[in-house]
Amino acid sequence: MYFETLAAALQMDGHGAFVWSAYLITLGVIAFILYAPKRREKRFLRQLEGQIRRSGGQVAGAIKEV
Amino acid sequence: MWSLFHKFGSPPWLYRLSGSILRWLLPITVIALVVGAVWGVLFTPPDFRQGNSYRIIYIHVPAAVVALAGYYVMAIAGAVSLIWRMKMADVAMRACAPIGAALTFVALVTGSIWGKPTWGTWWVWDARITSMLILFFLYLGVIALYEAYENKELAAKACAVLSLVGTVNIPIIYKSVDWWYSLHQPASIKFTGDTTIDPSMLYPLLFMIISFYALFTCALLLNMRAEILQREQRTAWVRRLAGSGERD
């Protein structure tokens, strides 16, 4: 490791706030772009599952066979 | 070749294929991103002029490179959707937009944070940064345009046209640092000519660029899967999937 102590790695000779904040923001965005579609998919399937259960296996609307 | 093309046009086939790809690609991508970030931030020497602030390069450059490449993917998907009216190309085009916008946002924000200690300012209206901002608005434009239309077939056509027209901006972004006087430094990695970055800094950067491409692929597949299910909600295979309670 280039830095000798954890404090040195955090401070980075005065640039730590810039570097770490950039990485934190990127981490947040990456987590969002991976999590958001997964959550959308799960929520949609849960809703559809509820619809199917409520209608006793038959769901209102035309069903296309693929 | 054509049978593969037809297979890609099949929503259930694409949904299942993306599930099996994501099962191994997603964990590998997350590990690669962590390894690349730790390598770049903690194990590389500081830059002789910029000191430690240059370590932002390991997220800024990959995000910018993949945001640009993502636009080409979106435009190609738009062209395929326009020419062959392939539904899955339309799905891919729509899936690219939020990922591209997010990566362009990362490139702009990390660039701005990097600019403060390096140039003494958060923002400057120079050619590279302004053209990247236009790229961000193009991505947002595609998202907004799709939502603006009630008729989704028409929306897809309009988005495809906007995507194709917007490709004009990509070479401008690439060449902006050569064509205009700019605070932004010229490219350090060159396909032709000498790369002006030390190997100890170059390898983690290349590693992160590959990791960001993998990230884009994962996010694209995840977005496409969610979009496919919503579009195909009236089909028997989606009903069966929801009814069985199976989740990939």
mmCIF file of C-alpha atoms in Angstrom:
data_model
loop_
_atom_site.group_PDB
_atom_site.id
_atom_site.type_symbol
_atom_site.label_atom_id
_atom_site.label_comp_id
_atom_site.label_asym_id
_atom_site.label_seq_id
_atom_site.Cartn_x
_atom_site.Cartn_y
_atom_site.Cartn_z
ATOM 1 C CA MET A 1 0.000 0.000 0.000
ATOM 2 C CA TYR A 2 1.251 3.480 -0.853
ATOM 3 C CA PHE A 3 -0.028 5.111 2.363
ATOM 4 C CA GLU A 4 1.667 4.149 5.631
ATOM 5 C CA THR A 5 -1.273 4.797 7.942
ATOM 6 C CA LEU A 6 -5.057 4.850 7.692
ATOM 7 C CA ALA A 7 -5.026 8.550 8.605
ATOM 8 C CA ALA A 8 -2.647 9.280 5.713
ATOM 9 C CA ALA A 9 -4.925 7.355 3.348
ATOM 10 C CA LEU A 10 -7.928 9.342 4.557
ATOM 11 C CA GLN A 11 -6.187 12.719 4.342
ATOM 12 C CA MET A 12 -4.182 12.144 1.134
ATOM 13 C CA ASP A 13 -2.121 15.295 1.764
ATOM 14 C CA GLY A 14 -5.198 17.489 1.790
ATOM 15 C CA HIS A 15 -6.937 15.829 -1.181
ATOM 16 C CA GLY A 16 -8.767 13.158 0.834
ATOM 17 C CA ALA A 17 -12.075 15.041 0.997
ATOM 18 C CA PHE A 18 -12.128 15.388 -2.811
ATOM 19 C CA VAL A 19 -11.073 11.820 -3.589
ATOM 20 C CA TRP A 20 -13.251 10.053 -1.011
ATOM 21 C CA SER A 21 -16.348 12.151 -1.746
ATOM 22 C CA ALA A 22 -15.975 11.357 -5.483
ATOM 23 C CA TYR A 23 -15.767 7.628 -4.690
ATOM 24 C CA LEU A 24 -18.718 7.768 -2.280
ATOM 25 C CA ILE A 25 -20.938 9.508 -4.841
ATOM 26 C CA THR A 26 -19.904 6.948 -7.487
ATOM 27 C CA LEU A 27 -20.644 4.098 -5.079
ATOM 28 C CA GLY A 28 -24.134 5.524 -4.490
ATOM 29 C CA VAL A 29 -24.827 5.857 -8.229
ATOM 30 C CA ILE A 30 -23.549 2.324 -8.985
ATOM 31 C CA ALA A 31 -25.678 0.881 -6.167
ATOM 32 C CA PHE A 32 -28.673 2.749 -7.573
ATOM 33 C CA ILE A 33 -28.271 1.622 -11.201
ATOM 34 C CA LEU A 34 -27.918 -2.002 -10.112
ATOM 35 C CA TYR A 35 -30.574 -2.013 -7.393
ATOM 36 C CA ALA A 36 -33.333 0.088 -9.029
ATOM 37 C CA PRO A 37 -34.133 -2.286 -11.961
ATOM 38 C CA LYS A 38 -33.908 -5.333 -9.675
ATOM 39 C CA ARG A 39 -36.391 -3.729 -7.285
ATOM 40 C CA ARG A 40 -38.660 -2.753 -10.210
ATOM 41 C CA GLU A 41 -38.656 -6.343 -11.487
ATOM 42 C CA LYS A 42 -39.345 -7.870 -8.074
ATOM 43 C CA ARG A 43 -42.117 -5.392 -7.296
ATOM 44 C CA PHE A 44 -43.761 -6.020 -10.662
ATOM 45 C CA LEU A 45 -43.680 -9.808 -10.237
ATOM 46 C CA ARG A 46 -45.057 -9.502 -6.700
ATOM 47 C CA GLN A 47 -47.936 -7.318 -7.929
ATOM 48 C CA LEU A 48 -48.720 -9.702 -10.749
ATOM 49 C CA GLU A 49 -48.540 -12.681 -8.393
ATOM 50 C CA GLY A 50 -51.045 -10.924 -6.091
ATOM 51 C CA GLN A 51 -53.352 -10.248 -9.043
ATOM 52 C CA ILE A 52 -53.218 -13.891 -10.112
ATOM 53 C CA ARG A 53 -53.873 -15.134 -6.548
ATOM 54 C CA ARG A 54 -56.809 -12.758 -6.061
ATOM 55 C CA SER A 55 -58.420 -13.877 -9.295
ATOM 56 C CA GLY A 56 -57.939 -17.549 -8.428
ATOM 57 C CA GLY A 57 -55.366 -18.266 -11.094
ATOM 58 C CA GLN A 58 -57.259 -16.386 -13.818
ATOM 59 C CA VAL A 59 -56.136 -12.874 -14.523
ATOM 60 C CA ALA A 60 -58.351 -10.279 -16.102
ATOM 61 C CA GLY A 61 -57.354 -9.217 -19.577
ATOM 62 C CA ALA A 62 -56.280 -11.073 -22.662
ATOM 63 C CA ILE A 63 -53.509 -13.589 -22.156
ATOM 64 C CA LYS A 64 -51.226 -14.207 -25.092
ATOM 65 C CA GLU A 65 -49.538 -17.577 -25.455
ATOM 66 C CA VAL A 66 -45.913 -17.263 -26.626
ATOM 67 C CA MET B 1 -26.720 -15.602 -37.901
ATOM 68 C CA TRP B 2 -30.343 -14.836 -38.743
ATOM 69 C CA SER B 3 -31.607 -17.470 -36.318
ATOM 70 C CA LEU B 4 -29.577 -15.790 -33.557
ATOM 71 C CA PHE B 5 -31.030 -12.441 -34.606
ATOM 72 C CA HIS B 6 -34.509 -13.956 -34.341
ATOM 73 C CA LYS B 7 -33.693 -15.475 -30.967
ATOM 74 C CA PHE B 8 -32.681 -12.039 -29.680
ATOM 75 C CA GLY B 9 -36.100 -10.891 -30.735
ATOM 76 C CA SER B 10 -37.750 -13.404 -28.417
ATOM 77 C CA PRO B 11 -38.548 -11.846 -25.002
ATOM 78 C CA PRO B 12 -38.695 -15.119 -22.967
ATOM 79 C CA TRP B 13 -35.423 -16.342 -24.516
ATOM 80 C CA LEU B 14 -33.686 -13.021 -23.805
ATOM 81 C CA TYR B 15 -35.101 -12.921 -20.264
ATOM 82 C CA ARG B 16 -33.764 -16.398 -19.474
ATOM 83 C CA LEU B 17 -30.396 -15.758 -21.174
ATOM 84 C CA SER B 18 -29.899 -12.480 -19.285
ATOM 85 C CA GLY B 19 -30.713 -14.283 -16.015
ATOM 86 C CA SER B 20 -28.029 -16.903 -16.599
ATOM 87 C CA ILE B 21 -25.462 -14.269 -17.663
ATOM 88 C CA LEU B 22 -26.176 -12.055 -14.656
ATOM 89 C CA ARG B 23 -25.786 -14.958 -12.240
ATOM 90 C CA TRP B 24 -22.007 -14.955 -12.833
ATOM 91 C CA LEU B 25 -21.337 -11.538 -14.398
ATOM 92 C CA LEU B 26 -22.866 -9.457 -11.604
ATOM 93 C CA PRO B 27 -20.732 -10.853 -8.728
ATOM 94 C CA ILE B 28 -17.594 -10.744 -10.908
ATOM 95 C CA THR B 29 -18.335 -7.108 -11.793
ATOM 96 C CA VAL B 30 -18.851 -6.053 -8.178
ATOM 97 C CA ILE B 31 -15.606 -7.779 -7.125
ATOM 98 C CA ALA B 32 -13.716 -6.219 -10.073
ATOM 99 C CA LEU B 33 -14.990 -2.733 -9.215
ATOM 100 C CA VAL B 34 -13.894 -3.101 -5.579
ATOM 101 C CA VAL B 35 -10.475 -4.526 -6.567
ATOM 102 C CA GLY B 36 -9.920 -1.804 -9.194
ATOM 103 C CA ALA B 37 -10.934 1.005 -6.846
ATOM 104 C CA VAL B 38 -8.736 -0.253 -3.992
ATOM 105 C CA TRP B 39 -5.831 -0.764 -6.427
ATOM 106 C CA GLY B 40 -6.172 2.741 -7.841
ATOM 107 C CA VAL B 41 -6.787 4.598 -4.592
ATOM 108 C CA LEU B 42 -4.402 2.837 -2.243
ATOM 109 C CA PHE B 43 -1.718 1.054 -4.280
ATOM 110 C CA THR B 44 -0.654 3.504 -6.982
ATOM 111 C CA PRO B 45 1.901 6.307 -6.586
ATOM 112 C CA PRO B 46 0.708 9.938 -6.539
ATOM 113 C CA ASP B 47 0.953 12.053 -9.678
ATOM 114 C CA PHE B 48 4.078 14.241 -9.716
ATOM 115 C CA ARG B 49 2.036 17.366 -10.497
ATOM 116 C CA GLN B 50 -1.494 16.756 -9.200
ATOM 117 C CA GLY B 51 -0.577 14.774 -6.090
ATOM 118 C CA ASN B 52 -3.302 12.481 -4.770
ATOM 119 C CA SER B 53 -6.281 14.241 -6.360
ATOM 120 C CA TYR B 54 -5.525 12.393 -9.629
ATOM 121 C CA ARG B 55 -6.817 9.164 -7.973
ATOM 122 C CA ILE B 56 -10.286 10.304 -9.067
ATOM 123 C CA ILE B 57 -9.146 9.234 -12.563
ATOM 124 C CA TYR B 58 -10.032 5.607 -11.701
ATOM 125 C CA ILE B 59 -13.739 6.447 -11.659
ATOM 126 C CA HIS B 60 -13.895 9.609 -13.763
ATOM 127 C CA VAL B 61 -12.313 8.218 -16.947
ATOM 128 C CA PRO B 62 -14.084 4.812 -16.914
ATOM 129 C CA ALA B 63 -17.451 6.511 -16.277
ATOM 130 C CA ALA B 64 -16.859 8.967 -19.146
ATOM 131 C CA VAL B 65 -15.589 6.286 -21.565
ATOM 132 C CA VAL B 66 -18.538 3.965 -20.895
ATOM 133 C CA ALA B 67 -21.064 6.836 -20.940
ATOM 134 C CA LEU B 68 -19.867 7.633 -24.491
ATOM 135 C CA ALA B 69 -19.830 3.977 -25.590
ATOM 136 C CA GLY B 70 -23.291 3.547 -24.031
ATOM 137 C CA TYR B 71 -24.619 6.264 -26.292
ATOM 138 C CA TYR B 72 -23.458 4.323 -29.352
ATOM 139 C CA VAL B 73 -25.156 1.194 -27.997
ATOM 140 C CA MET B 74 -28.362 3.212 -27.517
ATOM 141 C CA ALA B 75 -28.139 4.710 -31.019
ATOM 142 C CA ILE B 76 -27.435 1.320 -32.657
ATOM 143 C CA ALA B 77 -30.375 -0.208 -30.758
ATOM 144 C CA GLY B 78 -32.469 2.763 -31.923
ATOM 145 C CA ALA B 79 -31.416 2.177 -35.540
ATOM 146 C CA VAL B 80 -32.242 -1.557 -35.319
ATOM 147 C CA SER B 81 -35.598 -0.672 -33.768
ATOM 148 C CA LEU B 82 -36.331 1.797 -36.590
ATOM 149 C CA ILE B 83 -35.155 -0.387 -39.467
ATOM 150 C CA TRP B 84 -36.267 -3.883 -38.421
ATOM 151 C CA ARG B 85 -38.947 -2.855 -35.902
ATOM 152 C CA MET B 86 -37.417 -5.264 -33.435
ATOM 153 C CA LYS B 87 -39.131 -4.943 -30.048
ATOM 154 C CA MET B 88 -36.095 -6.050 -28.067
ATOM 155 C CA ALA B 89 -33.925 -3.376 -29.716
ATOM 156 C CA ASP B 90 -36.429 -0.826 -28.507
ATOM 157 C CA VAL B 91 -36.188 -2.354 -25.020
ATOM 158 C CA ALA B 92 -32.363 -2.135 -25.170
ATOM 159 C CA MET B 93 -32.481 1.476 -26.339
ATOM 160 C CA ARG B 94 -34.768 2.455 -23.499
ATOM 161 C CA ALA B 95 -32.657 0.495 -20.982
ATOM 162 C CA CYS B 96 -29.456 2.319 -22.032
ATOM 163 C CA ALA B 97 -30.767 5.818 -21.306
ATOM 164 C CA PRO B 98 -30.892 5.806 -17.467
ATOM 165 C CA ILE B 99 -27.541 3.983 -17.205
ATOM 166 C CA GLY B 100 -25.899 6.396 -19.627
ATOM 167 C CA ALA B 101 -27.368 9.359 -17.773
ATOM 168 C CA ALA B 102 -26.097 7.977 -14.438
ATOM 169 C CA LEU B 103 -22.574 7.382 -15.798
ATOM 170 C CA THR B 104 -22.451 10.807 -17.453
ATOM 171 C CA PHE B 105 -23.569 12.289 -14.125
ATOM 172 C CA VAL B 106 -20.689 10.431 -12.394
ATOM 173 C CA ALA B 107 -18.208 11.707 -15.004
ATOM 174 C CA LEU B 108 -19.439 15.292 -14.593
ATOM 175 C CA VAL B 109 -19.556 15.273 -10.796
ATOM 176 C CA THR B 110 -16.214 13.505 -10.282
ATOM 177 C CA GLY B 111 -14.672 15.783 -12.920
ATOM 178 C CA SER B 112 -15.992 18.788 -11.059
ATOM 179 C CA ILE B 113 -14.612 17.479 -7.750
ATOM 180 C CA TRP B 114 -11.266 16.798 -9.456
ATOM 181 C CA GLY B 115 -11.302 20.266 -11.017
ATOM 182 C CA LYS B 116 -11.402 22.110 -7.697
ATOM 183 C CA PRO B 117 -7.936 21.090 -6.388
ATOM 184 C CA THR B 118 -6.450 20.928 -9.926
ATOM 185 C CA TRP B 119 -7.842 24.001 -11.702
ATOM 186 C CA GLY B 120 -9.111 25.920 -8.657
ATOM 187 C CA THR B 121 -12.708 25.834 -9.856
ATOM 188 C CA TRP B 122 -15.634 23.397 -9.707
ATOM 189 C CA TRP B 123 -16.889 24.201 -13.181
ATOM 190 C CA VAL B 124 -15.778 25.850 -16.377
ATOM 191 C CA TRP B 125 -17.722 26.120 -19.635
ATOM 192 C CA ASP B 126 -15.032 24.592 -21.800
ATOM 193 C CA ALA B 127 -15.621 22.370 -24.843
ATOM 194 C CA ARG B 128 -15.114 18.936 -23.218
ATOM 195 C CA ILE B 129 -17.206 19.627 -20.137
ATOM 196 C CA THR B 130 -19.993 21.416 -22.018
ATOM 197 C CA SER B 131 -20.251 18.629 -24.621
ATOM 198 C CA MET B 132 -20.434 16.064 -21.783
ATOM 199 C CA LEU B 133 -23.239 18.119 -20.243
ATOM 200 C CA ILE B 134 -25.025 17.995 -23.626
ATOM 201 C CA LEU B 135 -24.585 14.197 -23.582
ATOM 202 C CA PHE B 136 -26.245 14.134 -20.138
ATOM 203 C CA PHE B 137 -29.186 16.166 -21.493
ATOM 204 C CA LEU B 138 -29.434 13.878 -24.543
ATOM 205 C CA TYR B 139 -29.802 10.859 -22.255
ATOM 206 C CA LEU B 140 -32.384 12.714 -20.143
ATOM 207 C CA GLY B 141 -34.096 13.795 -23.376
ATOM 208 C CA VAL B 142 -34.528 10.177 -24.477
ATOM 209 C CA ILE B 143 -36.016 9.264 -21.067
ATOM 210 C CA ALA B 144 -38.354 12.284 -21.067
ATOM 211 C CA LEU B 145 -39.392 11.828 -24.717
ATOM 212 C CA TYR B 146 -40.381 8.210 -24.113
ATOM 213 C CA GLU B 147 -42.514 9.198 -21.127
ATOM 214 C CA ALA B 148 -44.103 12.110 -23.007
ATOM 215 C CA TYR B 149 -45.863 9.890 -25.567
ATOM 216 C CA GLU B 150 -49.005 7.919 -24.788
ATOM 217 C CA ASN B 151 -48.407 5.783 -27.874
ATOM 218 C CA LYS B 152 -45.275 3.811 -26.996
ATOM 219 C CA GLU B 153 -44.609 2.747 -30.586
ATOM 220 C CA LEU B 154 -44.433 6.394 -31.572
ATOM 221 C CA ALA B 155 -42.331 7.114 -28.465
ATOM 222 C CA ALA B 156 -39.818 4.447 -29.491
ATOM 223 C CA LYS B 157 -39.525 5.957 -32.983
ATOM 224 C CA ALA B 158 -39.009 9.474 -31.631
ATOM 225 C CA CYS B 159 -36.382 8.231 -29.137
ATOM 226 C CA ALA B 160 -34.578 6.298 -31.862
ATOM 227 C CA VAL B 161 -34.395 9.417 -34.042
ATOM 228 C CA LEU B 162 -33.167 11.534 -31.120
ATOM 229 C CA SER B 163 -30.536 8.878 -30.267
ATOM 230 C CA LEU B 164 -29.291 8.819 -33.857
ATOM 231 C CA VAL B 165 -29.179 12.600 -34.187
ATOM 232 C CA GLY B 166 -27.338 12.854 -30.865
ATOM 233 C CA THR B 167 -24.440 10.694 -32.112
ATOM 234 C CA VAL B 168 -23.100 13.884 -33.733
ATOM 235 C CA ASN B 169 -22.079 14.941 -30.218
ATOM 236 C CA ILE B 170 -19.852 11.898 -29.563
ATOM 237 C CA PRO B 171 -16.933 12.707 -31.921
ATOM 238 C CA ILE B 172 -17.193 16.322 -30.727
ATOM 239 C CA ILE B 173 -16.652 15.122 -27.146
ATOM 240 C CA TYR B 174 -13.696 12.935 -28.190
ATOM 241 C CA LYS B 175 -11.986 15.638 -30.242
ATOM 242 C CA SER B 176 -13.005 18.676 -28.149
ATOM 243 C CA VAL B 177 -9.663 18.802 -26.314
ATOM 244 C CA ASP B 178 -7.811 18.874 -29.653
ATOM 245 C CA TRP B 179 -10.121 21.229 -31.562
ATOM 246 C CA TRP B 180 -10.510 23.930 -28.887
ATOM 247 C CA TYR B 181 -8.344 25.440 -26.195
ATOM 248 C CA SER B 182 -9.438 23.613 -23.084
ATOM 249 C CA LEU B 183 -8.571 23.366 -19.402
ATOM 250 C CA HIS B 184 -9.249 19.660 -19.709
ATOM 251 C CA GLN B 185 -6.111 17.648 -20.395
ATOM 252 C CA PRO B 186 -5.788 15.726 -23.693
ATOM 253 C CA ALA B 187 -6.243 11.942 -23.730
ATOM 254 C CA SER B 188 -3.511 10.080 -21.814
ATOM 255 C CA ILE B 189 -4.383 6.702 -23.341
ATOM 256 C CA LYS B 190 -4.003 6.619 -27.109
ATOM 257 C CA PHE B 191 -4.668 3.840 -29.595
ATOM 258 C CA THR B 192 -2.226 5.471 -32.002
ATOM 259 C CA GLY B 193 0.888 7.087 -30.579
ATOM 260 C CA ASP B 194 2.485 6.905 -27.179
ATOM 261 C CA THR B 195 0.417 6.584 -24.046
ATOM 262 C CA THR B 196 1.573 9.274 -21.631
ATOM 263 C CA ILE B 197 0.689 7.507 -18.416
ATOM 264 C CA ASP B 198 3.014 5.364 -16.323
ATOM 265 C CA PRO B 199 2.202 1.610 -16.366
ATOM 266 C CA SER B 200 1.771 1.606 -12.562
ATOM 267 C CA MET B 201 -1.163 4.008 -13.059
ATOM 268 C CA LEU B 202 -2.280 2.691 -16.458
ATOM 269 C CA TYR B 203 -3.008 -0.932 -15.496
ATOM 270 C CA PRO B 204 -5.509 -0.169 -12.714
ATOM 271 C CA LEU B 205 -7.113 2.397 -15.043
ATOM 272 C CA LEU B 206 -7.542 -0.163 -17.837
ATOM 273 C CA PHE B 207 -8.843 -2.648 -15.266
ATOM 274 C CA MET B 208 -11.434 -0.114 -14.090
ATOM 275 C CA ILE B 209 -12.487 0.717 -17.659
ATOM 276 C CA ILE B 210 -13.153 -2.992 -18.304
ATOM 277 C CA SER B 211 -14.999 -3.219 -14.961
ATOM 278 C CA PHE B 212 -17.201 -0.254 -15.913
ATOM 279 C CA TYR B 213 -18.020 -1.926 -19.247
ATOM 280 C CA ALA B 214 -19.078 -4.991 -17.256
ATOM 281 C CA LEU B 215 -21.109 -2.728 -14.962
ATOM 282 C CA PHE B 216 -22.855 -1.211 -17.979
ATOM 283 C CA THR B 217 -23.631 -4.701 -19.318
ATOM 284 C CA CYS B 218 -25.077 -5.816 -15.973
ATOM 285 C CA ALA B 219 -27.183 -2.676 -15.552
ATOM 286 C CA LEU B 220 -28.369 -2.942 -19.177
ATOM 287 C CA LEU B 221 -29.465 -6.558 -18.718
ATOM 288 C CA LEU B 222 -31.179 -5.764 -15.397
ATOM 289 C CA ASN B 223 -33.064 -2.845 -16.947
ATOM 290 C CA MET B 224 -34.009 -4.917 -19.986
ATOM 291 C CA ARG B 225 -35.380 -7.712 -17.789
ATOM 292 C CA ALA B 226 -37.611 -5.309 -15.859
ATOM 293 C CA GLU B 227 -38.774 -3.683 -19.098
ATOM 294 C CA ILE B 228 -39.433 -7.052 -20.808
ATOM 295 C CA LEU B 229 -41.656 -8.226 -17.939
ATOM 296 C CA GLN B 230 -43.736 -5.051 -17.983
ATOM 297 C CA ARG B 231 -44.187 -5.116 -21.754
ATOM 298 C CA GLU B 232 -45.012 -8.826 -21.781
ATOM 299 C CA GLN B 233 -47.265 -8.811 -18.723
ATOM 300 C CA ARG B 234 -50.226 -10.166 -20.695
ATOM 301 C CA THR B 235 -48.302 -13.154 -22.025
ATOM 302 C CA ALA B 236 -48.624 -16.629 -20.545
ATOM 303 C CA TRP B 237 -44.904 -17.039 -19.786
ATOM 304 C CA VAL B 238 -44.821 -13.891 -17.606
ATOM 305 C CA ARG B 239 -48.026 -14.997 -15.827
ATOM 306 C CA ARG B 240 -46.483 -18.406 -15.218
ATOM 307 C CA LEU B 241 -43.294 -16.777 -13.919
ATOM 308 C CA ALA B 242 -45.246 -14.562 -11.510
ATOM 309 C CA GLY B 243 -47.572 -17.387 -10.498
ATOM 310 C CA SER B 244 -44.743 -19.819 -9.794
ATOM 311 C CA GLY B 245 -43.068 -17.325 -7.461
ATOM 312 C CA GLU B 246 -39.733 -18.067 -9.133
ATOM 313 C CA ARG B 247 -37.276 -15.190 -8.951
ATOM 314 C CA ASP B 248 -33.895 -15.097 -10.707
#
